[in-house]
Tab-separated table of C-alpha atoms in Angstrom:
chain	number	residue	atom	x	y	z
H	1	MET	CA	0.096	0.021	-0.199
H	2	THR	CA	1.483	3.269	-1.227
H	3	ALA	CA	1.435	6.615	0.953
H	4	PHE	CA	-1.864	8.213	0.665
H	5	SER	CA	-3.105	11.851	0.042
H	6	LEU	CA	-5.913	13.431	-1.451
H	7	ASP	CA	-5.615	15.338	-4.880
H	8	PRO	CA	-6.822	18.772	-5.282
H	9	ALA	CA	-10.132	18.040	-6.607
H	10	GLN	CA	-11.046	15.712	-3.991
H	11	ILE	CA	-9.986	18.319	-1.284
H	12	ALA	CA	-12.097	20.870	-3.057
H	13	TRP	CA	-15.062	18.360	-3.339
H	14	CYS	CA	-14.926	17.811	0.363
H	15	ALA	CA	-14.912	21.736	1.061
H	16	GLU	CA	-18.072	22.049	-1.124
H	17	LEU	CA	-19.794	19.223	0.758
H	18	ARG	CA	-18.944	20.906	4.254
H	19	ASP	CA	-20.417	24.002	2.696
H	20	LEU	CA	-23.529	22.410	1.635
H	21	ALA	CA	-23.995	20.620	4.753
H	22	GLU	CA	-23.685	24.022	6.647
H	23	ARG	CA	-25.906	26.039	4.411
H	24	ARG	CA	-28.665	23.757	3.055
H	25	LEU	CA	-28.674	20.524	5.231
H	26	ARG	CA	-27.817	21.943	8.815
H	27	PRO	CA	-31.173	24.196	8.947
H	28	LEU	CA	-33.278	21.204	7.703
H	29	ALA	CA	-31.461	18.973	10.312
H	30	ASP	CA	-32.199	21.345	13.122
H	31	LYS	CA	-36.100	21.398	12.184
H	32	GLY	CA	-36.210	17.660	12.682
H	33	GLU	CA	-37.571	15.585	15.626
H	34	PRO	CA	-34.827	13.478	17.507
H	35	GLY	CA	-35.715	9.886	16.874
H	36	ARG	CA	-37.701	10.292	13.853
H	37	VAL	CA	-36.878	10.081	10.102
H	38	ASN	CA	-36.400	13.655	8.754
H	39	ARG	CA	-37.926	13.120	5.402
H	40	GLU	CA	-37.467	16.558	4.304
H	41	LEU	CA	-33.547	16.215	5.092
H	42	VAL	CA	-33.438	13.017	3.044
H	43	GLU	CA	-35.387	14.535	0.119
H	44	GLU	CA	-32.661	17.407	0.049
H	45	LEU	CA	-29.760	14.720	0.064
H	46	GLY	CA	-31.599	13.488	-3.004
H	47	ARG	CA	-31.961	16.999	-4.737
H	48	LEU	CA	-28.379	17.661	-4.219
H	49	GLY	CA	-27.507	14.387	-5.932
H	50	LEU	CA	-25.520	12.598	-2.981
H	51	LEU	CA	-27.938	9.906	-2.552
H	52	ASP	CA	-27.340	8.974	-6.316
H	53	ARG	CA	-23.706	9.103	-5.670
H	54	LEU	CA	-24.039	6.157	-2.792
H	55	PHE	CA	-24.634	3.823	-6.070
H	56	THR	CA	-21.668	4.976	-8.258
H	57	ALA	CA	-19.122	5.938	-5.688
H	58	GLY	CA	-16.116	3.649	-4.790
H	59	ALA	CA	-15.504	3.223	-0.919
H	60	LEU	CA	-13.031	6.067	-0.759
H	61	GLU	CA	-15.696	8.592	-2.273
H	62	LEU	CA	-18.008	7.328	0.294
H	63	CYS	CA	-15.742	7.909	2.982
H	64	LEU	CA	-14.978	11.495	1.851
H	65	MET	CA	-18.752	12.057	1.574
H	66	ARG	CA	-19.348	10.858	5.208
H	67	GLU	CA	-16.568	12.754	6.769
H	68	SER	CA	-17.237	15.817	5.104
H	69	LEU	CA	-20.972	16.072	6.002
H	70	ALA	CA	-20.305	14.730	9.504
H	71	GLN	CA	-18.211	17.679	10.218
H	72	ALA	CA	-21.053	20.031	9.861
H	73	CYS	CA	-24.000	17.996	10.052
H	74	THR	CA	-24.053	14.520	11.736
H	75	GLU	CA	-27.698	14.016	10.945
H	76	ALA	CA	-27.344	14.643	7.242
H	77	GLU	CA	-24.567	12.177	7.531
H	78	THR	CA	-26.553	9.571	9.175
H	79	ALA	CA	-29.540	9.859	6.651
H	80	LEU	CA	-27.269	9.625	3.768
H	81	ALA	CA	-25.405	6.378	5.158
H	82	LEU	CA	-28.760	4.533	6.253
H	83	GLN	CA	-30.068	5.108	2.795
H	84	GLY	CA	-26.993	3.537	1.446
H	85	LEU	CA	-26.824	0.468	4.113
H	86	GLY	CA	-30.568	-0.142	3.417
H	87	ALA	CA	-30.480	-0.237	-0.487
H	88	HIS	CA	-26.887	-1.203	-1.335
H	89	PRO	CA	-28.224	-5.041	-1.060
H	90	VAL	CA	-30.938	-4.050	-3.548
H	91	HIS	CA	-28.583	-2.280	-5.665
H	92	THR	CA	-26.006	-5.102	-5.756
H	93	TYR	CA	-27.923	-8.305	-5.429
H	94	GLY	CA	-31.507	-7.665	-6.438
H	95	THR	CA	-33.135	-8.417	-9.477
H	96	ARG	CA	-33.986	-5.802	-12.226
H	97	ALA	CA	-37.452	-5.702	-11.194
H	98	GLN	CA	-36.491	-4.917	-7.492
H	99	ARG	CA	-34.061	-2.333	-8.734
H	100	ASP	CA	-36.522	-0.554	-10.872
H	101	ARG	CA	-39.257	-0.409	-8.227
H	102	TRP	CA	-37.343	0.728	-5.219
H	103	LEU	CA	-34.036	2.496	-6.092
H	104	PRO	CA	-35.203	5.415	-8.080
H	105	GLY	CA	-37.064	6.716	-4.878
H	106	VAL	CA	-34.089	5.814	-2.636
H	107	ARG	CA	-31.886	8.180	-5.117
H	108	ALA	CA	-34.427	10.979	-4.903
H	109	GLY	CA	-34.864	10.620	-1.174
H	110	THR	CA	-38.706	9.951	-1.470
H	111	VAL	CA	-38.236	6.275	-0.229
H	112	VAL	CA	-36.412	5.462	3.118
H	113	ALA	CA	-34.465	2.226	3.249
H	114	ALA	CA	-33.437	0.169	6.364
H	115	PHE	CA	-30.956	-2.788	6.735
H	116	ALA	CA	-32.545	-5.254	9.200
H	117	LEU	CA	-30.093	-7.704	10.521
H	118	THR	CA	-29.864	-7.182	14.217
H	119	GLU	CA	-31.976	-9.133	16.940
H	120	PRO	CA	-32.418	-9.051	20.517
H	121	ASP	CA	-30.188	-12.058	20.957
H	122	ALA	CA	-28.159	-11.624	17.877
H	123	GLY	CA	-26.176	-8.690	17.669
H	124	SER	CA	-22.345	-9.097	17.415
H	125	ASP	CA	-23.091	-12.867	16.642
H	126	ALA	CA	-24.918	-12.003	13.576
H	127	ALA	CA	-24.736	-15.607	12.485
H	128	ALA	CA	-26.947	-16.558	15.326
H	129	LEU	CA	-30.093	-14.627	14.155
H	130	ALA	CA	-33.353	-16.530	14.840
H	131	LEU	CA	-35.809	-14.760	12.575
H	132	ARG	CA	-37.646	-17.809	10.925
H	133	ALA	CA	-38.512	-18.013	7.313
H	134	ASP	CA	-40.935	-21.089	7.462
H	135	PRO	CA	-41.723	-22.267	3.962
H	136	GLU	CA	-45.504	-22.296	2.748
H	137	GLY	CA	-46.474	-25.560	1.453
H	138	THR	CA	-44.013	-28.416	0.915
H	139	SER	CA	-41.359	-26.530	-0.779
H	140	PRO	CA	-38.440	-24.788	0.698
H	141	LEU	CA	-38.102	-22.693	-2.439
H	142	PRO	CA	-34.527	-23.711	-3.420
H	143	GLU	CA	-34.889	-21.814	-6.626
H	144	ARG	CA	-36.582	-18.317	-7.448
H	145	ASP	CA	-39.452	-20.081	-9.460
H	146	GLY	CA	-39.858	-22.914	-7.259
H	147	GLY	CA	-42.506	-23.347	-4.458
H	148	ARG	CA	-44.730	-20.681	-3.206
H	149	GLY	CA	-42.910	-18.619	-0.509
H	150	TRP	CA	-42.033	-18.307	3.092
H	151	ARG	CA	-43.770	-16.665	6.417
H	152	LEU	CA	-41.328	-14.494	8.431
H	153	THR	CA	-41.821	-14.979	12.107
H	154	GLY	CA	-39.699	-13.356	14.946
H	155	GLU	CA	-37.954	-10.009	15.863
H	156	LYS	CA	-35.494	-7.299	14.834
H	157	CYS	CA	-34.199	-4.756	17.134
H	158	TRP	CA	-31.889	-1.721	16.921
H	159	ILE	CA	-32.773	-1.180	13.393
H	160	SER	CA	-31.941	2.287	12.128
H	161	ASN	CA	-34.922	3.911	10.498
H	162	ALA	CA	-37.373	1.488	11.909
H	163	PRO	CA	-40.421	1.765	12.200
H	164	GLU	CA	-40.583	4.496	9.400
H	165	ALA	CA	-38.893	3.040	6.597
H	166	ASP	CA	-40.480	2.235	3.408
H	167	PHE	CA	-38.879	-1.092	2.936
H	168	TYR	CA	-36.358	-3.229	4.833
H	169	THR	CA	-33.408	-5.473	3.656
H	170	VAL	CA	-34.247	-8.281	6.080
H	171	PHE	CA	-32.166	-11.480	6.952
H	172	ALA	CA	-33.895	-14.570	7.925
H	173	ARG	CA	-33.181	-18.203	8.886
H	174	THR	CA	-34.439	-20.612	5.740
H	175	ALA	CA	-32.312	-23.375	7.088
H	176	PRO	CA	-32.376	-24.204	10.840
H	177	GLY	CA	-29.156	-25.387	12.765
H	178	THR	CA	-26.873	-24.292	9.729
H	179	GLY	CA	-25.379	-20.967	11.117
H	180	ALA	CA	-24.468	-18.587	8.483
H	181	ARG	CA	-25.104	-20.815	5.618
H	182	GLY	CA	-28.920	-20.926	6.300
H	183	VAL	CA	-29.633	-17.190	6.103
H	184	THR	CA	-31.429	-15.539	3.241
H	185	ALA	CA	-31.939	-11.814	2.533
H	186	PHE	CA	-35.219	-10.688	1.731
H	187	LEU	CA	-36.632	-7.110	0.479
H	188	VAL	CA	-39.709	-6.662	2.584
H	189	PRO	CA	-42.050	-3.801	1.868
H	190	ALA	CA	-43.068	-1.814	5.150
H	191	ASP	CA	-46.791	-2.437	4.393
H	192	ARG	CA	-46.593	-6.127	4.299
H	193	PRO	CA	-49.434	-7.691	6.365
H	194	GLY	CA	-47.958	-8.894	9.906
H	195	LEU	CA	-45.187	-6.463	10.011
H	196	THR	CA	-45.307	-4.099	12.790
H	197	GLY	CA	-42.998	-1.819	14.539
H	198	SER	CA	-42.146	0.638	17.420
H	199	ALA	CA	-39.703	3.438	17.978
H	200	LEU	CA	-36.845	3.012	20.627
H	201	ASP	CA	-35.748	6.071	22.910
H	202	MET	CA	-32.064	5.862	22.385
H	203	LEU	CA	-28.942	7.964	23.403
H	204	SER	CA	-28.319	8.691	19.872
H	205	PRO	CA	-30.464	11.100	18.146
H	206	HIS	CA	-31.169	9.252	14.781
H	207	PRO	CA	-34.242	7.050	14.467
H	208	ILE	CA	-33.911	3.357	15.641
H	209	GLY	CA	-36.602	0.892	16.235
H	210	ALA	CA	-37.882	-2.659	16.701
H	211	LEU	CA	-39.667	-4.775	14.160
H	212	ALA	CA	-42.139	-7.553	14.787
H	213	PHE	CA	-42.939	-10.316	12.027
H	214	ASP	CA	-45.950	-12.026	12.682
H	215	ALA	CA	-45.908	-14.727	9.742
H	216	VAL	CA	-45.168	-12.021	7.166
H	217	PRO	CA	-45.614	-13.500	3.733
H	218	VAL	CA	-42.518	-13.105	1.348
H	219	THR	CA	-41.975	-14.846	-2.012
H	220	ALA	CA	-39.056	-15.775	-4.295
H	221	ASP	CA	-39.528	-12.253	-6.090
H	222	ASP	CA	-38.511	-10.756	-2.476
H	223	VAL	CA	-35.060	-12.721	-2.452
H	224	LEU	CA	-32.060	-10.694	-2.547
H	225	GLY	CA	-29.498	-12.830	-3.979
H	226	GLU	CA	-29.818	-16.547	-3.728
H	227	PRO	CA	-31.704	-18.502	-1.005
H	228	GLY	CA	-29.272	-19.577	1.794
H	229	ARG	CA	-26.573	-16.918	0.755
H	230	GLY	CA	-28.163	-13.892	2.582
H	231	PHE	CA	-24.878	-13.846	4.933
H	232	ARG	CA	-22.847	-12.965	1.908
H	233	VAL	CA	-25.156	-10.255	1.199
H	234	ALA	CA	-24.820	-9.030	4.828
H	235	MET	CA	-21.053	-9.020	4.919
H	236	GLY	CA	-20.532	-7.625	1.409
H	237	THR	CA	-22.496	-4.655	2.547
H	238	LEU	CA	-21.100	-4.114	5.870
H	239	ASN	CA	-17.386	-4.552	4.377
H	240	LEU	CA	-18.112	-1.519	1.949
H	241	PHE	CA	-19.756	0.498	4.676
H	242	ARG	CA	-17.342	-0.111	7.775
H	243	PRO	CA	-14.566	1.999	6.682
H	244	SER	CA	-17.152	4.742	6.051
H	245	VAL	CA	-18.521	4.289	9.358
H	246	GLY	CA	-14.781	5.077	10.465
H	247	ALA	CA	-15.171	8.185	8.096
H	248	PHE	CA	-18.176	9.344	10.137
H	249	ALA	CA	-16.010	9.060	13.166
H	250	VAL	CA	-13.111	11.039	11.848
H	251	GLY	CA	-15.663	13.724	10.741
H	252	MET	CA	-17.039	14.015	14.185
H	253	ALA	CA	-13.394	13.958	15.621
H	254	GLN	CA	-12.434	16.886	13.373
H	255	SER	CA	-15.567	18.801	14.415
H	256	ALA	CA	-14.667	18.450	18.029
H	257	LEU	CA	-11.046	19.184	17.599
H	258	ASP	CA	-12.032	22.431	15.495
H	259	ALA	CA	-14.328	23.507	18.434
H	260	THR	CA	-11.601	22.756	20.854
H	261	LEU	CA	-8.891	25.058	19.009
H	262	ALA	CA	-11.306	27.893	18.600
H	263	HIS	CA	-12.441	27.620	22.455
H	264	THR	CA	-8.826	27.236	23.949
H	265	ALA	CA	-7.426	30.154	21.712
H	266	GLU	CA	-10.199	32.545	22.892
H	267	ARG	CA	-10.771	31.321	26.484
H	268	ASP	CA	-9.202	33.418	29.315
H	269	ALA	CA	-7.672	31.393	32.160
H	270	PHE	CA	-5.015	31.969	34.794
H	271	GLY	CA	-3.777	35.307	33.413
H	272	GLY	CA	-3.681	34.011	29.732
H	273	LYS	CA	-5.410	32.065	27.108
H	274	LEU	CA	-6.219	28.435	27.846
H	275	LYS	CA	-3.914	27.329	25.047
H	276	ASP	CA	-1.138	28.685	26.889
H	277	LEU	CA	-1.176	26.116	29.521
H	278	GLN	CA	1.201	23.304	28.470
H	279	ALA	CA	-1.352	20.644	29.689
H	280	VAL	CA	-3.855	21.945	27.370
H	281	ALA	CA	-1.759	22.373	24.369
H	282	HIS	CA	-0.343	19.054	24.661
H	283	GLN	CA	-4.004	17.420	25.023
H	284	VAL	CA	-5.045	19.473	21.843
H	285	ALA	CA	-1.898	18.003	19.917
H	286	GLU	CA	-2.775	14.550	20.993
H	287	MET	CA	-6.343	14.931	19.717
H	288	ALA	CA	-4.928	16.045	16.443
H	289	LEU	CA	-2.426	13.440	16.152
H	290	ARG	CA	-5.059	10.559	16.811
H	291	THR	CA	-7.493	12.078	14.415
H	292	GLU	CA	-4.921	12.392	11.653
H	293	ALA	CA	-3.833	8.625	12.118
H	294	ALA	CA	-7.404	7.410	12.101
H	295	ARG	CA	-8.279	9.448	8.760
H	296	LEU	CA	-5.200	8.010	7.093
H	297	MET	CA	-6.118	4.477	8.177
H	298	VAL	CA	-9.576	4.955	6.899
H	299	TYR	CA	-8.461	6.506	3.586
H	300	ALA	CA	-5.886	3.650	3.125
H	301	ALA	CA	-8.565	0.866	3.993
H	302	ALA	CA	-11.248	2.429	1.442
H	303	THR	CA	-8.389	2.519	-1.129
H	304	ALA	CA	-7.640	-1.112	-0.754
H	305	TYR	CA	-11.310	-1.886	-1.034
H	306	ASP	CA	-11.410	-0.135	-4.212
H	307	ALA	CA	-8.503	-1.866	-5.504
H	308	GLY	CA	-9.751	-5.353	-4.519
H	309	ALA	CA	-6.816	-5.912	-2.215
H	310	PRO	CA	-6.932	-9.374	-0.762
H	311	ASP	CA	-6.572	-8.156	3.023
H	312	VAL	CA	-9.660	-6.048	2.848
H	313	PRO	CA	-11.390	-7.605	5.898
H	314	LYS	CA	-8.324	-6.924	8.008
H	315	ARG	CA	-7.951	-3.291	6.709
H	316	VAL	CA	-11.688	-2.166	7.107
H	317	ALA	CA	-11.866	-3.798	10.660
H	318	MET	CA	-8.578	-1.802	11.668
H	319	ALA	CA	-9.948	1.360	10.163
H	320	LYS	CA	-13.491	1.123	11.743
H	321	LEU	CA	-11.720	0.234	15.055
H	322	LEU	CA	-9.228	2.699	15.248
H	323	ALA	CA	-11.456	5.589	13.938
H	324	THR	CA	-14.356	4.938	16.317
H	325	GLU	CA	-12.353	4.532	19.283
H	326	THR	CA	-10.413	7.710	18.315
H	327	ALA	CA	-13.540	9.661	18.044
H	328	GLN	CA	-14.544	8.808	21.303
H	329	TYR	CA	-11.404	9.843	22.804
H	330	VAL	CA	-11.521	13.130	20.980
H	331	VAL	CA	-14.994	14.184	21.593
H	332	ASP	CA	-14.503	13.259	25.461
H	333	ALA	CA	-11.321	15.231	25.672
H	334	ALA	CA	-13.007	18.215	24.015
H	335	VAL	CA	-15.908	18.242	26.545
H	336	GLN	CA	-13.151	18.132	29.311
H	337	LEU	CA	-11.273	21.332	27.864
H	338	HIS	CA	-14.682	23.072	27.363
H	339	GLY	CA	-15.996	22.371	30.800
H	340	ALA	CA	-19.681	22.391	31.879
H	341	ARG	CA	-20.747	24.475	28.790
H	342	ALA	CA	-20.126	21.406	26.715
H	343	LEU	CA	-22.804	19.422	28.676
H	344	ARG	CA	-25.650	21.980	28.107
H	345	ARG	CA	-28.301	20.610	25.901
H	346	GLY	CA	-28.147	21.893	22.436
H	347	HIS	CA	-24.204	22.485	22.492
H	348	LEU	CA	-22.239	20.992	19.564
H	349	LEU	CA	-20.089	18.786	21.970
H	350	GLU	CA	-23.276	17.670	23.765
H	351	HIS	CA	-24.483	16.489	20.438
H	352	LEU	CA	-21.376	14.791	19.408
H	353	TYR	CA	-21.145	13.058	22.851
H	354	ARG	CA	-24.490	11.533	22.171
H	355	GLU	CA	-23.434	10.672	18.558
H	356	VAL	CA	-20.219	9.323	19.104
H	357	ARG	CA	-21.054	6.471	21.288
H	358	ALA	CA	-22.967	4.130	18.876
H	359	PRO	CA	-20.589	3.635	15.973
H	360	ARG	CA	-18.187	1.750	18.446
H	361	ILE	CA	-21.105	-0.885	18.563
H	362	TYR	CA	-23.100	-0.727	15.326
H	363	GLU	CA	-21.850	-2.914	12.148
H	364	GLY	CA	-19.399	-4.713	14.442
H	365	ALA	CA	-18.486	-3.638	17.820
H	366	SER	CA	-15.018	-2.995	18.714
H	367	GLU	CA	-14.305	-6.354	20.067
H	368	VAL	CA	-15.728	-7.898	16.986
H	369	GLN	CA	-13.352	-5.861	14.959
H	370	ARG	CA	-10.394	-7.057	17.033
H	371	GLY	CA	-11.563	-10.574	16.560
H	372	ILE	CA	-11.415	-10.160	12.724
H	373	VAL	CA	-8.054	-8.309	12.910
H	374	ALA	CA	-6.626	-11.493	15.072
H	375	LYS	CA	-8.303	-14.013	12.642
H	376	GLU	CA	-6.709	-12.435	9.580
H	377	LEU	CA	-3.306	-12.235	11.060
H	378	TYR	CA	-3.225	-15.694	12.370
H	379	THR	CA	-4.719	-16.988	8.977
H	380	THR	CA	-1.690	-15.402	7.290
H	381	VAL	CA	0.749	-16.719	9.674
H	382	GLU	CA	-0.864	-20.378	9.316
H	383	ALA	CA	-0.735	-20.273	5.646
H	384	PRO	CA	1.539	-22.635	3.959
């Protein structure tokens, strides 16, 4: 992997995105209700062409979008990312009919997508999911044109954009007792009979809910990819989006660092400015050091993904792990240097403090990322 730096066009594009987020997206985000899908914001992302770029961008471009938006408007960043996460399986694994039916609305921001993998008892251990897909009739539908369909029964939990999404990419068990091999991905419209949901009151301000499936009917036409190969759909999606979760974290870290630089340069303390205290200056330097290190690892992982490098799982796990842990550290340090004002509801750092915690858990918790890295390292060692 060669040394990495952005070219002038990429740098200019990132600046343009930050400006758009500040001028056009931030006002819409401020009008939204925490814990609810902000459809006006999603539609503006569509009008700006950013949702369309989700399906043409490589991993690096996706990272640049998420980092840039996060610096000025985390709500816009998250709305963009959730559209991509929920709809990417349709774009990559869906049939022409599925793509034609759903993706134009996703691109325009008029259709809200969601990625429904996690369950109450299957979070980090995604292969342990228990949502049942019981075959109707006598056929388990081994082929798209065989049998009549399935009925989905069970629960999903901690699903972003639930219960307000227009469709869900749902992962269900079609073959009991087979681990990851027995999972099938389905495109499930929100209006299917038997599908209900409820909002969850979470620390993070973006919408998260639970879904209940009471014999929800699905057919071969709803399958994404191949029956029994749904775990491949899930992991393919997560491998693309994990480095960009790191980019989201880097954007938050940079926002916290910028606020800290401004505050410590202006704040009077002990006969001078806060920045004149060595302990403060060294803390800010450490925040900047860690942020830049995380940024470079995210960019390197995304570049490796785009190049089809063989060590992508290790790189994206490292990038997501380092960036999310770094963002937690930087935001916490920024709160400490700002003092009590940063804890007041509505302050930028109060907002970031609530936002920054979740990325260390979703799309593979930090402990899971360490496990992936270790597995990849030992696989290399043990290879003949």
